[in-house]
mmCIF file of C-alpha atoms and ligand atoms in Angstrom:
data_model
loop_
_atom_site.group_PDB
_atom_site.id
_atom_site.type_symbol
_atom_site.label_atom_id
_atom_site.label_comp_id
_atom_site.label_asym_id
_atom_site.label_seq_id
_atom_site.Cartn_x
_atom_site.Cartn_y
_atom_site.Cartn_z
ATOM 1 C CA UNK A 214 -27.224 -7.864 3.550
ATOM 2 C CA UNK A 215 -23.898 -8.105 5.375
ATOM 3 C CA UNK A 216 -21.541 -5.128 5.508
ATOM 4 C CA UNK A 217 -18.010 -6.208 4.661
ATOM 5 C CA UNK A 218 -14.681 -4.658 5.601
ATOM 6 C CA UNK A 219 -11.288 -4.576 4.037
ATOM 7 C CA UNK A 220 -7.723 -3.685 4.931
ATOM 8 C CA UNK A 221 -8.088 0.102 5.073
ATOM 9 C CA UNK A 222 -11.133 -0.094 7.356
ATOM 10 C CA UNK A 223 -9.301 -1.480 10.375
ATOM 11 C CA UNK A 224 -6.194 -1.200 12.508
ATOM 12 C CA UNK A 225 -4.684 -3.607 15.018
ATOM 13 C CA UNK A 226 -4.521 -2.478 18.617
ATOM 14 C CA UNK A 227 -0.920 -2.078 19.856
ATOM 15 C CA UNK A 228 -0.381 -4.328 22.895
ATOM 16 C CA UNK A 229 2.149 -4.822 25.705
ATOM 17 C CA UNK A 230 5.240 -6.358 24.148
ATOM 18 C CA UNK A 231 8.257 -8.170 25.605
ATOM 19 C CA UNK A 232 9.987 -8.392 22.237
ATOM 20 C CA UNK A 233 13.271 -6.517 22.404
ATOM 21 C CA UNK A 234 14.447 -7.155 18.850
ATOM 22 C CA UNK A 235 12.804 -8.163 15.562
ATOM 23 C CA UNK A 236 15.192 -11.147 15.502
ATOM 24 C CA UNK A 237 13.055 -12.678 18.280
ATOM 25 C CA UNK A 238 10.072 -12.939 15.894
ATOM 26 C CA UNK A 239 9.811 -16.221 14.001
ATOM 27 C CA UNK A 240 7.765 -16.149 10.764
ATOM 28 C CA UNK A 241 8.218 -19.844 9.924
ATOM 29 C CA UNK A 242 5.040 -21.504 8.637
ATOM 30 C CA UNK A 243 4.204 -25.030 7.490
ATOM 31 C CA UNK A 244 2.512 -25.189 4.105
ATOM 32 C CA UNK A 245 1.894 -28.886 4.806
ATOM 33 C CA UNK A 246 3.630 -31.667 6.720
ATOM 34 C CA UNK A 247 6.427 -31.814 4.120
ATOM 35 C CA UNK A 248 6.931 -28.140 3.274
ATOM 36 C CA UNK A 249 8.041 -25.419 5.670
ATOM 37 C CA UNK A 250 8.593 -21.814 4.586
ATOM 38 C CA UNK A 251 10.704 -19.346 6.564
ATOM 39 C CA UNK A 252 8.609 -16.380 5.461
ATOM 40 C CA UNK A 253 4.851 -16.459 4.792
ATOM 41 C CA UNK A 254 5.169 -14.974 1.295
ATOM 42 C CA UNK A 255 4.317 -16.584 -2.061
ATOM 43 C CA UNK A 256 4.752 -14.869 -5.440
ATOM 44 C CA UNK A 257 1.802 -14.868 -7.841
ATOM 45 C CA UNK A 258 1.627 -17.107 -10.916
ATOM 46 C CA UNK A 259 1.601 -14.158 -13.311
ATOM 47 C CA UNK A 260 3.648 -13.626 -16.483
ATOM 48 C CA UNK A 261 4.986 -10.303 -15.192
ATOM 49 C CA UNK A 262 5.855 -11.735 -11.747
ATOM 50 C CA UNK A 263 7.048 -15.355 -11.599
ATOM 51 C CA UNK A 264 9.351 -17.230 -13.909
ATOM 52 C CA UNK A 265 12.677 -18.818 -12.940
ATOM 53 C CA UNK A 266 14.474 -15.742 -11.563
ATOM 54 C CA UNK A 267 11.612 -14.825 -9.220
ATOM 55 C CA UNK A 268 11.134 -18.442 -8.118
ATOM 56 C CA UNK A 269 14.843 -18.678 -7.281
ATOM 57 C CA UNK A 270 14.806 -15.358 -5.402
ATOM 58 C CA UNK A 271 11.655 -16.327 -3.489
ATOM 59 C CA UNK A 272 13.225 -19.656 -2.514
ATOM 60 C CA UNK A 273 16.430 -17.925 -1.404
ATOM 61 C CA UNK A 274 14.405 -15.546 0.795
ATOM 62 C CA UNK A 275 12.586 -18.466 2.456
ATOM 63 C CA UNK A 276 9.292 -18.160 0.580
ATOM 64 C CA UNK A 277 8.143 -19.788 -2.628
ATOM 65 C CA UNK A 278 7.313 -18.660 -6.158
ATOM 66 C CA UNK A 279 4.596 -20.140 -8.355
ATOM 67 C CA UNK A 280 5.548 -20.314 -12.041
ATOM 68 C CA UNK A 281 2.746 -19.036 -14.262
ATOM 69 C CA UNK A 282 1.027 -21.453 -16.632
ATOM 70 C CA UNK A 283 0.888 -19.405 -19.816
ATOM 71 C CA UNK A 284 3.743 -21.256 -21.486
ATOM 72 C CA UNK A 285 3.950 -24.354 -23.581
ATOM 73 C CA UNK A 286 3.783 -27.392 -21.251
ATOM 74 C CA UNK A 287 7.378 -28.613 -21.633
ATOM 75 C CA UNK A 288 8.700 -25.070 -21.353
ATOM 76 C CA UNK A 289 7.040 -24.656 -17.957
ATOM 77 C CA UNK A 290 8.414 -28.041 -16.829
ATOM 78 C CA UNK A 291 11.879 -26.978 -18.015
ATOM 79 C CA UNK A 292 11.647 -23.702 -16.100
ATOM 80 C CA UNK A 293 10.679 -25.650 -12.977
ATOM 81 C CA UNK A 294 13.705 -27.944 -13.449
ATOM 82 C CA UNK A 295 16.043 -24.970 -13.837
ATOM 83 C CA UNK A 296 14.941 -23.693 -10.496
ATOM 84 C CA UNK A 297 16.272 -26.986 -9.077
ATOM 85 C CA UNK A 298 19.600 -26.374 -10.782
ATOM 86 C CA UNK A 299 19.819 -23.205 -8.747
ATOM 87 C CA UNK A 300 19.255 -24.844 -5.413
ATOM 88 C CA UNK A 301 15.556 -24.180 -4.868
ATOM 89 C CA UNK A 302 13.872 -26.883 -2.782
ATOM 90 C CA UNK A 303 10.210 -25.994 -3.202
ATOM 91 C CA UNK A 304 8.997 -25.475 -6.744
ATOM 92 C CA UNK A 305 5.471 -24.261 -7.346
ATOM 93 C CA UNK A 306 3.891 -24.305 -10.792
ATOM 94 C CA UNK A 307 0.435 -23.299 -11.965
ATOM 95 C CA UNK A 308 -1.915 -25.433 -14.049
ATOM 96 C CA UNK A 309 -5.492 -25.048 -15.265
ATOM 97 C CA UNK A 310 -8.475 -27.323 -14.614
ATOM 98 C CA UNK A 311 -9.407 -28.281 -18.190
ATOM 99 C CA UNK A 312 -7.690 -29.541 -21.357
ATOM 100 C CA UNK A 313 -4.153 -30.787 -20.842
ATOM 101 C CA UNK A 314 -4.026 -30.042 -17.114
ATOM 102 C CA UNK A 315 -3.306 -33.669 -16.110
ATOM 103 C CA UNK A 316 -0.466 -34.078 -18.648
ATOM 104 C CA UNK A 317 0.894 -30.724 -17.565
ATOM 105 C CA UNK A 318 0.731 -31.763 -13.905
ATOM 106 C CA UNK A 319 2.588 -34.998 -14.699
ATOM 107 C CA UNK A 320 5.254 -33.142 -16.708
ATOM 108 C CA UNK A 321 5.712 -30.585 -13.949
ATOM 109 C CA UNK A 322 6.044 -33.212 -11.244
ATOM 110 C CA UNK A 323 7.999 -35.875 -13.132
ATOM 111 C CA UNK A 324 10.229 -33.735 -15.349
ATOM 112 C CA UNK A 325 10.150 -30.368 -13.581
ATOM 113 C CA UNK A 326 10.302 -31.921 -10.073
ATOM 114 C CA UNK A 327 7.642 -29.464 -8.903
ATOM 115 C CA UNK A 328 6.296 -30.299 -5.438
ATOM 116 C CA UNK A 329 3.522 -27.688 -5.416
ATOM 117 C CA UNK A 330 0.836 -27.577 -8.107
ATOM 118 C CA UNK A 331 -1.363 -24.500 -8.149
ATOM 119 C CA UNK A 332 -4.795 -24.984 -9.763
ATOM 120 C CA UNK A 333 -5.079 -21.431 -10.936
ATOM 121 C CA UNK A 334 -8.540 -20.224 -12.021
ATOM 122 C CA UNK A 335 -10.470 -17.032 -11.384
ATOM 123 C CA UNK A 336 -13.581 -18.733 -9.922
ATOM 124 C CA UNK A 337 -12.394 -21.792 -8.034
ATOM 125 C CA UNK A 338 -15.712 -22.789 -6.443
ATOM 126 C CA UNK A 339 -16.661 -24.626 -9.600
ATOM 127 C CA UNK A 340 -17.420 -28.118 -10.869
ATOM 128 C CA UNK A 341 -14.326 -28.100 -13.097
ATOM 129 C CA UNK A 342 -12.180 -27.402 -10.032
ATOM 130 C CA UNK A 343 -13.947 -30.215 -8.173
ATOM 131 C CA UNK A 344 -13.178 -32.725 -10.942
ATOM 132 C CA UNK A 345 -9.565 -31.556 -11.344
ATOM 133 C CA UNK A 346 -8.788 -31.558 -7.614
ATOM 134 C CA UNK A 347 -10.269 -35.021 -7.124
ATOM 135 C CA UNK A 348 -8.346 -36.465 -10.108
ATOM 136 C CA UNK A 349 -5.078 -34.847 -9.041
ATOM 137 C CA UNK A 350 -5.493 -36.074 -5.462
ATOM 138 C CA UNK A 351 -6.175 -39.579 -6.793
ATOM 139 C CA UNK A 352 -3.088 -39.374 -8.975
ATOM 140 C CA UNK A 353 -0.571 -37.834 -6.561
ATOM 141 C CA UNK A 354 -1.988 -38.521 -3.081
ATOM 142 C CA UNK A 355 -0.002 -36.561 -0.520
ATOM 143 C CA UNK A 356 3.221 -36.534 -2.542
ATOM 144 C CA UNK A 357 2.395 -33.189 -4.189
ATOM 145 C CA UNK A 358 0.960 -30.119 -2.483
ATOM 146 C CA UNK A 359 -2.246 -28.972 -4.180
ATOM 147 C CA UNK A 360 -2.863 -25.224 -3.969
ATOM 148 C CA UNK A 361 -6.184 -24.113 -5.440
ATOM 149 C CA UNK A 362 -8.424 -21.106 -5.872
ATOM 150 C CA UNK A 363 -9.620 -18.519 -5.906
ATOM 151 C CA UNK A 364 -12.530 -18.465 -3.509
ATOM 152 C CA UNK A 365 -14.342 -15.654 -1.712
ATOM 153 C CA UNK A 366 -16.566 -17.514 0.762
ATOM 154 C CA UNK A 367 -16.332 -19.994 3.635
ATOM 155 C CA UNK A 368 -18.492 -22.442 1.617
ATOM 156 C CA UNK A 369 -16.043 -22.209 -1.266
ATOM 157 C CA UNK A 370 -13.094 -22.706 1.061
ATOM 158 C CA UNK A 371 -14.623 -25.775 2.726
ATOM 159 C CA UNK A 372 -15.593 -27.364 -0.596
ATOM 160 C CA UNK A 373 -12.120 -26.952 -2.108
ATOM 161 C CA UNK A 374 -10.600 -28.390 1.081
ATOM 162 C CA UNK A 375 -12.997 -31.376 0.889
ATOM 163 C CA UNK A 376 -12.150 -31.907 -2.791
ATOM 164 C CA UNK A 377 -8.439 -32.226 -1.902
ATOM 165 C CA UNK A 378 -6.882 -28.741 -1.770
ATOM 166 C CA UNK A 379 -4.031 -28.435 0.733
ATOM 167 C CA UNK A 380 -3.973 -24.640 0.536
ATOM 168 C CA UNK A 381 -6.505 -22.211 -0.872
ATOM 169 C CA UNK A 382 -6.080 -18.771 -2.441
ATOM 170 C CA UNK A 383 -8.695 -16.501 -0.918
ATOM 171 C CA UNK A 384 -10.007 -13.285 -2.472
ATOM 172 C CA UNK A 385 -11.966 -12.639 -5.636
ATOM 173 C CA UNK A 386 -11.714 -9.271 -7.282
ATOM 174 C CA UNK A 387 -9.283 -7.552 -4.918
ATOM 175 C CA UNK A 388 -6.051 -7.625 -6.948
ATOM 176 C CA UNK A 389 -4.421 -4.332 -7.906
ATOM 177 C CA UNK A 390 -4.767 -5.123 -11.628
ATOM 178 C CA UNK A 391 -8.168 -6.795 -11.312
ATOM 179 C CA UNK A 392 -11.472 -5.563 -12.753
ATOM 180 C CA UNK A 393 -13.557 -8.652 -11.886
ATOM 181 C CA UNK A 394 -15.884 -6.807 -9.496
ATOM 182 C CA UNK A 395 -16.482 -4.086 -12.104
ATOM 183 C CA UNK A 396 -16.961 -6.536 -14.999
ATOM 184 C CA UNK A 397 -19.077 -9.079 -13.160
ATOM 185 C CA UNK A 398 -20.471 -7.423 -10.034
ATOM 186 C CA UNK A 399 -19.065 -10.294 -7.946
ATOM 187 C CA UNK A 400 -16.485 -10.520 -5.190
ATOM 188 C CA UNK A 401 -15.997 -10.015 -1.465
ATOM 189 C CA UNK A 402 -13.751 -7.477 0.266
ATOM 190 C CA UNK A 403 -10.283 -8.932 0.799
ATOM 191 C CA UNK A 404 -10.021 -8.851 4.600
ATOM 192 C CA UNK A 405 -13.625 -10.019 5.013
ATOM 193 C CA UNK A 406 -12.831 -13.081 2.892
ATOM 194 C CA UNK A 407 -9.958 -13.977 5.208
ATOM 195 C CA UNK A 408 -12.063 -13.452 8.352
ATOM 196 C CA UNK A 409 -14.778 -15.721 6.910
ATOM 197 C CA UNK A 410 -12.429 -18.461 5.652
ATOM 198 C CA UNK A 411 -10.630 -18.426 9.022
ATOM 199 C CA UNK A 412 -13.840 -19.846 10.553
ATOM 200 C CA UNK A 413 -13.238 -23.108 8.669
ATOM 201 C CA UNK A 414 -12.597 -26.292 10.635
ATOM 202 C CA UNK A 415 -10.714 -27.826 7.675
ATOM 203 C CA UNK A 416 -6.916 -28.216 7.708
ATOM 204 C CA UNK A 417 -6.257 -26.442 4.387
ATOM 205 C CA UNK A 418 -4.020 -23.377 4.661
ATOM 206 C CA UNK A 419 -5.387 -19.928 3.931
ATOM 207 C CA UNK A 420 -3.538 -17.810 1.384
ATOM 208 C CA UNK A 421 -4.559 -14.140 1.349
ATOM 209 C CA UNK A 422 -4.183 -13.355 -2.337
ATOM 210 C CA UNK A 423 -4.225 -9.909 -3.901
ATOM 211 C CA UNK A 424 -4.997 -6.394 -2.764
ATOM 212 C CA UNK A 425 -2.107 -6.214 -0.295
ATOM 213 C CA UNK A 426 -0.530 -2.783 -0.738
ATOM 214 C CA UNK A 427 2.092 -2.732 2.018
ATOM 215 C CA UNK A 428 3.462 -4.755 4.944
ATOM 216 C CA UNK A 429 0.714 -3.339 7.168
ATOM 217 C CA UNK A 430 -1.924 -5.037 4.985
ATOM 218 C CA UNK A 431 0.086 -8.275 5.170
ATOM 219 C CA UNK A 432 0.137 -8.075 8.984
ATOM 220 C CA UNK A 433 -3.644 -7.508 8.995
ATOM 221 C CA UNK A 434 -4.206 -10.514 6.679
ATOM 222 C CA UNK A 435 -2.037 -12.765 8.870
ATOM 223 C CA UNK A 436 -3.716 -11.493 12.058
ATOM 224 C CA UNK A 437 -7.140 -12.162 10.515
ATOM 225 C CA UNK A 438 -6.245 -15.823 9.961
ATOM 226 C CA UNK A 439 -4.253 -16.115 6.745
ATOM 227 C CA UNK A 440 -1.340 -18.558 6.957
ATOM 228 C CA UNK A 441 0.387 -17.057 3.915
ATOM 229 C CA UNK A 442 0.054 -14.092 1.588
ATOM 230 C CA UNK A 443 0.356 -14.140 -2.181
ATOM 231 C CA UNK A 444 1.811 -11.010 -3.761
ATOM 232 C CA UNK A 445 1.741 -9.557 -7.248
ATOM 233 C CA UNK A 446 2.067 -5.777 -7.281
ATOM 234 C CA UNK A 447 4.334 -5.590 -4.220
ATOM 235 C CA UNK A 448 6.907 -7.692 -6.098
ATOM 236 C CA UNK A 449 6.280 -6.114 -9.511
ATOM 237 C CA UNK A 450 8.891 -3.898 -11.193
ATOM 238 C CA UNK A 451 11.821 -5.783 -9.637
ATOM 239 C CA UNK A 452 14.840 -7.187 -11.464
ATOM 240 C CA UNK A 453 13.568 -10.737 -10.994
ATOM 241 C CA UNK A 454 10.243 -10.227 -12.789
ATOM 242 C CA UNK A 455 10.091 -11.276 -16.459
ATOM 243 C CA UNK A 456 10.362 -8.443 -18.993
ATOM 244 C CA UNK A 457 12.665 -5.552 -19.769
ATOM 245 C CA UNK A 458 13.206 -2.310 -17.873
ATOM 246 C CA UNK A 459 11.667 0.478 -19.979
ATOM 247 C CA UNK A 460 13.547 3.796 -19.804
ATOM 248 C CA UNK A 461 11.376 6.843 -20.572
ATOM 249 C CA UNK A 462 12.649 10.096 -22.122
ATOM 250 C CA UNK A 463 12.631 11.804 -18.697
ATOM 251 C CA UNK A 464 15.008 9.089 -17.443
ATOM 252 C CA UNK A 465 12.409 7.281 -15.314
ATOM 253 C CA UNK A 466 12.507 3.486 -15.414
ATOM 254 C CA UNK A 467 9.490 1.218 -15.356
ATOM 255 C CA UNK A 468 8.507 -2.427 -15.922
ATOM 256 C CA UNK A 469 5.294 -3.988 -17.156
ATOM 257 C CA UNK A 470 2.747 -5.411 -14.706
ATOM 258 C CA UNK A 471 -0.509 -6.865 -15.984
ATOM 259 C CA UNK A 472 -3.459 -8.988 -14.949
ATOM 260 C CA UNK A 473 -3.472 -12.492 -16.421
ATOM 261 C CA UNK A 474 -7.032 -11.848 -17.613
ATOM 262 C CA UNK A 475 -6.167 -8.447 -19.115
ATOM 263 C CA UNK A 476 -6.680 -7.940 -22.831
ATOM 264 C CA UNK A 477 -2.908 -7.732 -23.360
ATOM 265 C CA UNK A 478 -2.127 -10.978 -21.523
ATOM 266 C CA UNK A 479 -4.969 -12.832 -23.241
ATOM 267 C CA UNK A 480 -3.807 -11.654 -26.656
ATOM 268 C CA UNK A 481 -0.197 -12.567 -25.897
ATOM 269 C CA UNK A 482 -0.987 -16.120 -24.790
ATOM 270 C CA UNK A 483 -4.186 -17.005 -26.663
ATOM 271 C CA UNK A 484 -3.929 -14.752 -29.690
ATOM 272 C CA UNK A 485 -7.342 -13.258 -28.916
ATOM 273 C CA UNK A 486 -9.173 -11.679 -26.031
ATOM 274 C CA UNK A 487 -12.685 -11.810 -24.657
ATOM 275 C CA UNK A 488 -14.326 -10.274 -21.577
ATOM 276 C CA UNK A 489 -11.086 -9.066 -19.935
ATOM 277 C CA UNK A 490 -11.107 -8.963 -16.121
ATOM 278 C CA UNK A 491 -7.807 -7.198 -15.618
ATOM 279 C CA UNK A 492 -5.690 -4.273 -16.718
ATOM 280 C CA UNK A 493 -2.145 -3.882 -18.023
ATOM 281 C CA UNK A 494 0.131 -1.115 -16.800
ATOM 282 C CA UNK A 495 3.730 -0.247 -15.969
ATOM 283 C CA UNK A 496 5.172 0.288 -12.483
ATOM 284 C CA UNK A 497 8.331 1.964 -11.195
ATOM 285 C CA UNK A 498 11.452 -0.126 -11.552
ATOM 286 C CA UNK A 499 12.355 -1.221 -8.002
ATOM 287 C CA UNK A 500 15.712 -3.041 -8.265
ATOM 288 C CA UNK A 501 16.326 -6.298 -6.437
ATOM 289 C CA UNK A 502 13.361 -8.206 -5.019
ATOM 290 C CA UNK A 503 15.581 -9.272 -2.090
ATOM 291 C CA UNK A 504 15.475 -5.673 -0.785
ATOM 292 C CA UNK A 505 11.702 -5.504 -1.197
ATOM 293 C CA UNK A 506 11.253 -8.817 0.643
ATOM 294 C CA UNK A 507 13.638 -7.681 3.354
ATOM 295 C CA UNK A 508 11.549 -4.551 3.962
ATOM 296 C CA UNK A 509 8.300 -6.528 3.916
ATOM 297 C CA UNK A 510 9.644 -9.089 6.374
ATOM 298 C CA UNK A 511 10.920 -6.259 8.608
ATOM 299 C CA UNK A 512 7.464 -4.683 8.530
ATOM 300 C CA UNK A 513 5.743 -7.987 9.362
ATOM 301 C CA UNK A 514 8.098 -8.615 12.279
ATOM 302 C CA UNK A 515 7.550 -5.071 13.593
ATOM 303 C CA UNK A 516 3.817 -5.668 13.254
ATOM 304 C CA UNK A 517 4.136 -8.834 15.357
ATOM 305 C CA UNK A 518 6.058 -6.871 17.951
ATOM 306 C CA UNK A 519 3.295 -4.212 18.177
ATOM 307 C CA UNK A 520 0.865 -7.050 18.973
ATOM 308 C CA UNK A 521 3.334 -8.606 21.436
ATOM 309 C CA UNK A 522 3.520 -11.714 19.226
ATOM 310 C CA UNK A 523 6.642 -13.864 18.790
ATOM 311 C CA UNK A 524 5.192 -15.828 15.873
ATOM 312 C CA UNK A 525 2.221 -15.838 13.529
ATOM 313 C CA UNK A 526 0.131 -18.094 15.754
ATOM 314 C CA UNK A 527 0.466 -15.571 18.591
ATOM 315 C CA UNK A 528 -0.283 -12.712 16.203
ATOM 316 C CA UNK A 529 -3.554 -14.391 15.221
ATOM 317 C CA UNK A 530 -4.607 -15.315 18.742
ATOM 318 C CA UNK A 531 -3.711 -11.956 20.316
ATOM 319 C CA UNK A 532 -5.064 -9.720 17.525
ATOM 320 C CA UNK A 533 -7.479 -7.003 18.630
ATOM 321 C CA UNK A 534 -9.061 -4.818 16.012
ATOM 322 C CA UNK A 535 -10.292 -1.256 15.852
ATOM 323 C CA UNK A 536 -12.386 0.204 13.081
ATOM 324 C CA UNK A 537 -11.017 3.411 11.528
ATOM 325 C CA UNK A 538 -12.999 6.308 10.102
ATOM 326 C CA UNK A 539 -12.265 8.056 6.814
ATOM 327 C CA UNK A 540 -10.450 10.832 8.723
ATOM 328 C CA UNK A 541 -8.435 8.191 10.605
ATOM 329 C CA UNK A 542 -7.445 6.577 7.284
ATOM 330 C CA UNK A 543 -6.072 9.932 6.129
ATOM 331 C CA UNK A 544 -4.243 10.332 9.437
ATOM 332 C CA UNK A 545 -2.824 6.795 9.088
ATOM 333 C CA UNK A 546 -0.870 7.640 5.928
ATOM 334 C CA UNK A 547 2.016 10.129 5.797
ATOM 335 C CA UNK A 548 -0.131 13.232 5.543
ATOM 336 C CA UNK A 549 2.307 16.098 5.182
ATOM 337 C CA UNK A 550 2.924 15.191 1.544
ATOM 338 C CA UNK A 551 -0.157 16.733 -0.104
ATOM 339 C CA UNK A 552 -0.075 19.869 2.057
ATOM 340 C CA UNK A 553 2.295 21.972 -0.013
HETATM 341 P P1 LIG B 991 -1.960 -7.798 -6.332
HETATM 342 O O1 LIG B 991 -0.920 -8.388 -5.392
HETATM 343 O O2 LIG B 991 -2.926 -6.886 -5.650
HETATM 344 O O3 LIG B 991 -1.308 -7.150 -7.514
HETATM 345 O O4 LIG B 991 -2.842 -9.023 -6.861
HETATM 346 C C1 LIG B 991 -2.286 -10.174 -7.448
HETATM 347 C C2 LIG B 991 -3.373 -11.211 -7.592
HETATM 348 O O5 LIG B 991 -4.381 -10.744 -8.503
HETATM 349 C C3 LIG B 991 -2.949 -12.528 -8.197
HETATM 350 O O6 LIG B 991 -2.299 -13.379 -7.289
HETATM 351 C C4 LIG B 991 -4.276 -13.103 -8.698
HETATM 352 O O7 LIG B 991 -5.006 -13.731 -7.668
HETATM 353 C C5 LIG B 991 -5.027 -11.860 -9.113
HETATM 354 N N1 LIG B 991 -5.005 -11.646 -10.577
HETATM 355 C C6 LIG B 991 -3.993 -11.785 -11.440
HETATM 356 N N2 LIG B 991 -4.359 -11.416 -12.677
HETATM 357 C C7 LIG B 991 -5.652 -11.047 -12.603
HETATM 358 C C8 LIG B 991 -6.590 -10.557 -13.555
HETATM 359 O O8 LIG B 991 -6.318 -10.324 -14.730
HETATM 360 N N3 LIG B 991 -7.850 -10.307 -13.091
HETATM 361 C C9 LIG B 991 -8.204 -10.519 -11.775
HETATM 362 N N4 LIG B 991 -7.338 -10.935 -10.847
HETATM 363 C C10 LIG B 991 -6.071 -11.195 -11.258
#
């Protein structure tokens, strides 16, 4: 049995750096030959994370947002089109792999002008994914970017790439609101998944999805081989997420954040719930997502500088890892706070 590691288990070794300012670090990444992002950040297709406002803000920051799929088909296509109204070039929209997924894909591409379709299912290494990816590739060729997932193994990654995926969401069970590993006993530690998928010889891009708690985790994911990260909780609670700010009697402000397979989300979109694999909660209200993204990008660039890397390719090739103990993990966080 293989021992697996995740973000908290390791640190990157600081290395000689010639970078004098964070402005010298370039985070530009190609999603495919037609789509270039200025920052390697994608917002999750979740109903408490990405609708129009988040997609617009993500586009403005140089990343991309993926509209969630739990809306009536034409409504999702309309939301995608609105994004265009507001000057967004790259529009991502999620679809399923059964039922009306082909009609939805056509509506999103033809009416919504989406150029990224995200085949969004919990267990992507699956015959239904195979059929859907092959049909969508047949239909759209290389005119639409196909993002697919999620997978947790190199075999899964390679299969989805062979079936037509241009980018693949990697990680099963690591999301902050996820209970998949508890409910089903399945999954692989987040960083281990990236290290394994990075061994692939396929061209599909690696998206480290879920379980990223801070910019340090993002730097580790990118150093381990991810081309992009997908974020839910780090973007949650911001103005641009769907839903109202809830003000509590003590004056504190919060917003809802929930797993798409949580009981609450299932009931809201399907009218019933079975075998939930996520939880619903509220998080502190955080204001504008632009400030959050700015801090994350600053942290990623500083991380590159600590590795002496001017871009993400250099970060990946130069990365040297150390394993940290439990005591080191405690030392790694601000540790005066609990001391009284
Ligand atoms: P976070 O950034 O750690 O909050 O994780 C967000 C990711 O969790 C999403 O991009 C999905 O891959 C995943 N996810 C979303 N909803 C659920 C759920 O209900 N159960 C399991 N995973 C989920």
